[in-house]
Short mmCIF file of C-alpha atoms in Angstrom, two decimals:
data_model
loop_
_atom_site.label_atom_id
_atom_site.label_comp_id
_atom_site.label_asym_id
_atom_site.label_seq_id
_atom_site.Cartn_x
_atom_site.Cartn_y
_atom_site.Cartn_z
CA GLY A 100 -17.70 -8.49 5.40
CA ALA A 101 -16.74 -5.39 7.37
CA GLY A 102 -13.60 -5.82 5.55
CA VAL A 103 -10.93 -6.64 3.29
CA SER A 104 -10.41 -10.42 3.80
CA GLN A 105 -7.67 -12.38 2.46
CA SER A 106 -6.75 -16.35 1.67
CA PRO A 107 -5.05 -17.68 2.26
CA SER A 108 -3.08 -16.38 5.77
CA ASN A 109 -0.79 -18.47 5.03
CA LYS A 110 0.27 -20.44 1.40
CA VAL A 111 3.96 -22.76 1.14
CA THR A 112 4.30 -24.20 -1.90
CA GLU A 113 7.29 -25.66 -4.19
CA LYS A 114 9.27 -23.84 -6.53
CA GLY A 115 7.85 -24.28 -10.23
CA LYS A 116 4.07 -24.79 -8.36
CA ASP A 117 1.27 -22.72 -9.32
CA VAL A 118 -0.92 -21.18 -6.59
CA GLU A 119 -4.13 -19.08 -6.30
CA LEU A 120 -5.16 -15.90 -4.24
CA ARG A 121 -7.91 -14.66 -3.61
CA CYS A 122 -9.46 -10.99 -2.89
CA ASP A 123 -13.21 -10.45 -1.00
CA PRO A 124 -13.18 -6.30 -1.38
CA ILE A 125 -15.99 -4.60 1.10
CA SER A 126 -19.31 -4.77 -0.92
CA GLY A 127 -19.64 -1.89 -2.82
CA HIS A 128 -16.02 -1.22 -4.09
CA THR A 129 -16.31 -0.90 -7.59
CA ALA A 130 -11.75 -0.76 -7.22
CA LEU A 131 -9.68 -3.32 -6.22
CA TYR A 132 -5.86 -3.48 -5.78
CA TRP A 133 -2.61 -5.52 -5.63
CA TYR A 134 -0.01 -4.73 -3.96
CA ARG A 135 3.40 -7.04 -3.40
CA GLN A 136 5.71 -6.41 0.29
CA ARG A 137 9.00 -8.80 0.43
CA LEU A 138 10.42 -8.66 3.58
CA GLY A 139 11.61 -5.00 5.29
CA GLN A 140 9.92 -2.90 2.67
CA GLY A 141 7.96 -1.50 0.63
CA LEU A 142 4.36 -1.53 -1.33
CA GLU A 143 5.36 -2.18 -4.77
CA PHE A 144 2.20 -2.59 -6.85
CA LEU A 145 0.87 -4.79 -9.26
CA ILE A 146 -2.48 -4.46 -10.76
CA TYR A 147 -5.21 -2.34 -10.46
CA PHE A 148 -9.04 -3.53 -10.87
CA GLN A 149 -12.19 -0.71 -11.93
CA GLY A 150 -15.01 -3.05 -11.51
CA ASN A 151 -14.21 -6.42 -13.60
CA SER A 152 -11.38 -4.97 -16.12
CA ALA A 153 -8.03 -3.56 -15.60
CA PRO A 154 -6.69 -0.64 -17.22
CA ASP A 155 -3.30 -0.88 -16.56
CA LYS A 156 -1.34 -4.47 -16.13
CA SER A 157 1.95 -2.78 -16.72
CA GLY A 158 2.46 -3.47 -13.30
CA LEU A 159 3.05 -8.11 -12.84
CA PRO A 160 5.81 -8.75 -12.41
CA SER A 161 6.58 -10.78 -15.29
CA ASP A 162 4.35 -12.87 -16.96
CA ARG A 163 3.70 -15.99 -14.31
CA PHE A 164 1.56 -13.31 -12.64
CA SER A 165 -2.02 -12.98 -13.51
CA ALA A 166 -5.08 -11.49 -12.21
CA GLU A 167 -8.76 -11.70 -12.64
CA ARG A 168 -11.65 -9.82 -10.86
CA THR A 169 -15.18 -11.23 -11.35
CA GLY A 170 -18.90 -9.94 -10.39
CA GLU A 171 -17.18 -7.04 -9.38
CA SER A 172 -16.65 -9.01 -5.86
CA VAL A 173 -13.66 -11.10 -5.83
CA SER A 174 -10.81 -11.61 -6.91
CA THR A 175 -7.52 -13.86 -7.58
CA LEU A 176 -4.67 -13.59 -8.35
CA THR A 177 -2.02 -16.05 -9.70
CA ILE A 178 1.09 -16.89 -9.69
CA GLN A 179 2.61 -19.65 -12.20
CA ARG A 180 5.69 -21.23 -12.15
CA THR A 181 6.17 -19.99 -8.92
CA GLN A 182 10.03 -19.10 -7.86
CA GLN A 183 11.31 -18.23 -4.51
CA GLU A 184 12.23 -14.88 -5.24
CA ASP A 185 8.07 -14.89 -5.57
CA SER A 186 8.50 -15.21 -1.65
CA ALA A 187 6.87 -12.40 0.15
CA VAL A 188 3.36 -10.52 1.42
CA TYR A 189 0.41 -10.15 -1.03
CA LEU A 190 -1.53 -7.95 -0.21
CA CYS A 191 -5.27 -6.49 -1.38
CA ALA A 192 -6.35 -3.38 -1.00
CA SER A 193 -10.21 -1.50 -2.08
CA SER A 194 -11.88 1.84 -2.76
CA LEU A 195 -15.49 2.39 -3.08
CA ALA A 196 -13.72 4.36 -6.30
CA PRO A 197 -10.16 3.90 -8.13
CA GLY A 198 -7.90 7.15 -7.45
CA ARG A 199 -9.59 9.95 -5.54
CA GLU A 200 -10.56 7.44 -2.17
CA THR A 201 -8.65 5.84 0.61
CA GLN A 202 -7.82 2.01 0.30
CA TYR A 203 -8.46 -0.36 2.67
CA PHE A 204 -6.12 -2.19 2.91
CA GLY A 205 -6.97 -6.52 3.95
CA PRO A 206 -4.47 -8.76 6.08
CA GLY A 207 -2.41 -10.08 3.26
CA THR A 208 -0.68 -13.56 2.68
CA ARG A 209 2.00 -14.15 3.13
CA LEU A 210 3.27 -16.45 1.13
CA LEU A 211 7.35 -18.91 1.04
CA VAL A 212 8.09 -20.21 -2.26
CA LEU A 213 10.98 -22.85 -1.29
CA SER B 287 11.26 0.47 -9.43
CA GLN B 288 9.81 2.99 -5.97
CA GLN B 289 9.52 6.40 -6.92
CA GLY B 290 8.49 7.94 -3.01
CA GLU B 291 10.52 7.57 -0.50
CA GLU B 292 10.89 8.59 3.00
CA ASP B 293 13.37 9.38 5.50
CA PRO B 294 14.39 9.23 8.48
CA GLN B 295 14.13 5.70 6.96
CA ALA B 296 14.10 3.95 11.14
CA LEU B 297 12.90 6.74 14.26
CA SER B 298 13.29 6.15 17.74
CA ILE B 299 11.69 8.85 20.12
CA GLN B 300 10.83 8.78 23.91
CA GLU B 301 7.08 8.59 24.77
CA GLY B 302 5.85 12.27 24.50
CA GLU B 303 7.98 13.17 21.76
CA ASN B 304 6.82 14.67 18.31
CA ALA B 305 8.26 12.48 15.50
CA THR B 306 7.70 14.26 12.49
CA MET B 307 8.34 12.63 8.78
CA ASN B 308 8.97 12.96 5.32
CA CYS B 309 8.02 12.46 2.49
CA SER B 310 9.16 12.85 -1.58
CA TYR B 311 7.83 11.97 -4.77
CA LYS B 312 8.91 12.66 -8.23
CA THR B 313 5.56 12.65 -10.72
CA SER B 314 2.04 15.42 -10.08
CA ILE B 315 -0.65 13.97 -8.39
CA ASN B 316 -3.92 13.04 -7.59
CA ASN B 317 -3.02 13.49 -3.80
CA LEU B 318 -1.05 11.37 -1.09
CA GLN B 319 -1.53 9.68 1.41
CA TRP B 320 -0.65 8.01 4.40
CA TYR B 321 -0.50 4.38 6.23
CA ARG B 322 0.43 2.34 8.85
CA GLN B 323 2.17 -1.01 8.87
CA ASN B 324 1.93 -2.96 11.86
CA SER B 325 4.15 -6.09 12.45
CA GLY B 326 4.24 -6.14 8.05
CA ARG B 327 -0.02 -7.18 8.12
CA GLY B 328 -2.57 -5.59 6.28
CA LEU B 329 -2.30 -1.47 6.84
CA VAL B 330 -4.48 1.34 8.32
CA HIS B 331 -4.60 4.39 6.54
CA LEU B 332 -4.42 7.31 8.33
CA ILE B 333 -5.01 10.54 5.61
CA LEU B 334 -5.37 11.89 2.21
CA ILE B 335 -4.46 15.42 1.05
CA ARG B 336 -5.61 16.04 -2.07
CA SER B 337 -3.25 17.75 -3.66
CA ASN B 338 -5.04 20.66 -3.19
CA GLU B 339 -5.10 21.40 0.64
CA ARG B 340 -1.99 22.41 2.30
CA GLU B 341 -2.52 21.07 6.09
CA LYS B 342 -4.61 18.25 7.23
CA HIS B 343 -5.35 17.71 10.45
CA SER B 344 -6.46 14.30 12.55
CA GLY B 345 -6.43 14.24 16.32
CA ARG B 346 -3.31 13.43 16.69
CA LEU B 347 -1.63 13.72 13.30
CA ARG B 348 -1.00 16.47 11.40
CA VAL B 349 0.00 16.32 7.70
CA THR B 350 1.57 18.65 4.32
CA LEU B 351 1.79 18.74 1.05
CA ASP B 352 4.05 20.93 -0.79
CA THR B 353 3.93 19.79 -4.49
CA SER B 354 5.41 23.25 -5.79
CA LYS B 355 8.56 20.51 -3.83
CA LYS B 356 6.98 17.38 -4.53
CA SER B 357 6.99 16.73 -0.29
CA SER B 358 4.88 16.17 2.65
CA SER B 359 5.48 15.71 5.69
CA LEU B 360 4.10 13.44 8.96
CA LEU B 361 3.74 15.00 12.04
CA ILE B 362 2.61 12.67 15.25
CA THR B 363 2.53 14.93 18.23
CA ALA B 364 2.12 14.01 21.99
CA SER B 365 3.19 9.98 20.43
CA ARG B 366 2.94 6.65 22.54
CA ALA B 367 4.30 3.05 22.68
CA ALA B 368 1.68 2.69 20.46
CA ASP B 369 2.66 4.59 17.82
CA THR B 370 5.36 1.84 17.48
CA ALA B 371 4.47 1.36 12.94
CA SER B 372 6.60 1.60 9.56
CA TYR B 373 4.45 4.59 8.25
CA PHE B 374 3.98 5.02 4.42
CA CYS B 375 3.37 7.54 2.43
CA ALA B 376 1.13 6.91 -0.95
CA THR B 377 1.12 9.36 -3.72
CA VAL B 378 -2.17 8.48 -6.63
CA GLY B 379 -1.65 10.31 -9.94
CA THR B 380 -2.71 9.62 -13.65
CA THR B 381 -0.83 8.46 -16.77
CA SER B 382 -2.25 7.84 -20.28
CA GLY B 383 -6.18 7.85 -18.07
CA THR B 384 -5.39 4.75 -15.61
CA TYR B 385 -4.08 6.03 -12.52
CA LYS B 386 -0.88 5.04 -10.71
CA TYR B 387 0.52 4.05 -7.47
CA ILE B 388 3.52 4.42 -5.95
CA PHE B 389 3.86 3.46 -2.12
CA GLY B 390 7.03 5.02 -0.52
CA THR B 391 10.08 3.21 1.38
CA GLY B 392 8.08 3.68 5.21
CA THR B 393 9.73 5.20 7.65
CA ARG B 394 10.33 2.19 10.85
CA LEU B 395 9.23 4.20 13.98
CA LYS B 396 9.83 3.04 17.79
CA VAL B 397 8.48 5.08 20.56
CA LEU B 398 10.01 3.27 24.36
CA ALA B 399 8.15 3.44 27.24
#
């Protein structure tokens, strides 16, 4: 596709349920990033992938959060046993290579945990 | 925790005026990027400035970088109502062989017609 796409656009879930968020990066981009943005705040870096590997997972808020990437393409961010504080917009971005290049952002997934 | 700090947090100006936003950071960087965000959704890249560069221009945008002061500024000249958005700086650095991405807290710019 022409840009980064994310699905779903919006997700409402009940506390305690698991959710899976999907990101499709720009074709050919080896680097993929996940961020969280709470209402009215800046972006909080979660994790990045170089190819299918995540060199640093320390940005994930807790062990309820996990992410994977396959085929150097699509990535999924999974939140288990969701809590109300997980409510936020989750943004995905991709770039040609990590670190030195412009990041192109998707429209985000707005997650609401009731 | 977020290390990037931007000021002002909010800025309101008249159309045609210039808008200046500042970003300070704490660690050494490879590059610094500025982004715009409308309506709390996806971010749009504006300018990337590398650590060995001091100034960059793109249309009505001018970015400066002072690595000795660990600060950057974004100047928007001849502002338009369409420039109303939140603006974020993002630093990219390297620690222990991995990249570190830190976004600032953002400046909310409102341009009044």
